[in-house]
Amino acid sequence: MGGLCSTMDPNRRRQGGRGRRLDGGRIAQLPWVEVRNPHSPMEVLSADQLEAIHLTSLRILEELGMEVMSPRALAILGAGGAEVDLGGRTVRLDRGLVENALKSAPMSFALTPRNADKRVIMGGNRVNFGLVAGPPNVHDCERGRRPGNYRDYCDFIRLAQYFNAIHLIGNQVCAPVELPANSRHLDTYRANLLYSDQVFHCTAIGAGRALDGIRMMAIARGLDLEQIAASPGVITIISVNSPRRFDEAMSEGLMAMAQHGQATVITPFTLMGAMAPVSLAAALAQQNAEALFGVVLSQLVRPGAPVMYGAFTSNVDMRSGAPAFGTPENAKANVASGQLARLYRLPYRTSNASASNAPDAQGAYETEMSLWGAILGHGNLVYHAAGWQEGGLTASFEKLVLDVEMLQMMIEFLKPIVVDERELGFDAIKGVASGGHFFGEPHTMERYEHAFYRPLVSNWQNYENWQLGGGKDATQRATDLWKQALKEYEEPAMDPAIREALDAYVEQRRAEIGGGEP
């Protein structure tokens, strides 16, 4: 264990190339690319069904309303024309308010981190994959399951930076529980900015945590708050307390982000049978109403503020009540939610999730089911795309690598087929006699190095050679790969003056927060 921990020094630098396999070769991975989905989205709902869900959502907003626990949000909603019952903290919206909000919400938007080359666009046919976010625990196959901690947190950020299939960092890939809960967000934001140069997620539990993330990204980019409002660089997830409750902390975080022009993703937590009705149509109607309510609040705070339609509808195990992910119902919800997002001309966030307790076959097939639902539904942000395990309770090093393999395969799948005279290869077909082979043909020799996807984890050796190489399964190979990736990691350069400014900001804010809330 001591040897392994010694490879995780926060101050280390990578030597050599971008990556090497344990046998001395380079880790083969795809380059950083802007991923596009060129295919038509799947539609599991007819036009009539989509309209029925939409109209039911409007009934929920008009007749039932939402509980809003933030006094400031209640005031903004009331001033914006909503019907506010202050005694019951219930807010009802008429459809005109919803329509006006949808008119001002952008169809797409860009998020620019400190490295402008890592800019991501949310909307259209773009697909962006995010690191797992939020688990309290960490797991790898050598050290087992343990509470989240800062050292592991930093290593996950390094892996997100290393693997090009991961486009942005979610909210606290694991909770560093040894750090004070009221200020640990400062440490994680700092790690996000030092060990990666990607877009990252601000914690929106209250306005203070959100503002700290906005200000630290602004410092890293050399901007002031007015400039970063015009060129957003951070994003947050507003998790609705389904059914039909916006708590005070999340409402304050939403308003702070919107006020400063940063992106919010309104994501109801609609688990069928628990926080939503057991039927998929009803769960989608409730999810839709809750998402639209958040969109309205964001646009009342700042018309034109970037906002996304978020979906997290899945089901529970009706025998135990435990959440289930990667189910057929979850995949259908991912596709149907994409139809709803397109109806409202909003960018769409979905997830790549599994309920498996280990980086095993269950984790793979449930994740793949979720991923296909996200792609067929034309998700623009696939959250929890790499490293999610145990229904979101654990961030796994091995699962991250296995997920990157699946993401890379999906990226390759989404590349259009080229059909032209050279690719049709008539002369190659003509040049090989019946019953012959194409191994030595010029058409093959010109292309063989890059003709096909080269896997990260998969082993295509025959059984005998696989045994001679140690007979490791995919999970064991994933252990080797995350360890090698950490050895090969290179910290992105940062101007020393900016680093000093970030450090000073963290120390200043830590002192200001003291024992209170930010």
CSV table of C-alpha atoms in Angstrom, one decimal, residues 105 114 224 276 299 303 314 363 366 374 395-396 401 428 451 506-507:
chain,number,residue,atom,x,y,z
A,105,ALA,CA,-33.8,30.6,-22.2
A,114,ARG,CA,-9.2,28.3,-18.0
A,224,ASP,CA,-14.0,39.9,-13.3
A,276,ALA,CA,-42.7,9.9,-8.3
A,299,GLN,CA,-35.2,33.3,-16.3
A,303,PRO,CA,-33.5,36.5,-18.7
A,314,SER,CA,-35.5,5.8,-12.9
A,363,GLY,CA,-22.0,-2.4,-13.7
A,366,GLU,CA,-26.5,-1.3,-16.7
A,374,ALA,CA,-28.6,9.0,-23.2
A,395,ALA,CA,-16.7,6.6,-6.9
A,396,SER,CA,-14.7,3.7,-8.3
A,401,VAL,CA,-11.5,3.2,-16.6
A,428,ALA,CA,-8.8,-3.5,-53.7
A,451,ALA,CA,-8.6,1.5,-39.5
A,506,VAL,CA,-9.2,30.3,-0.5
A,507,GLU,CA,-7.5,31.5,2.7
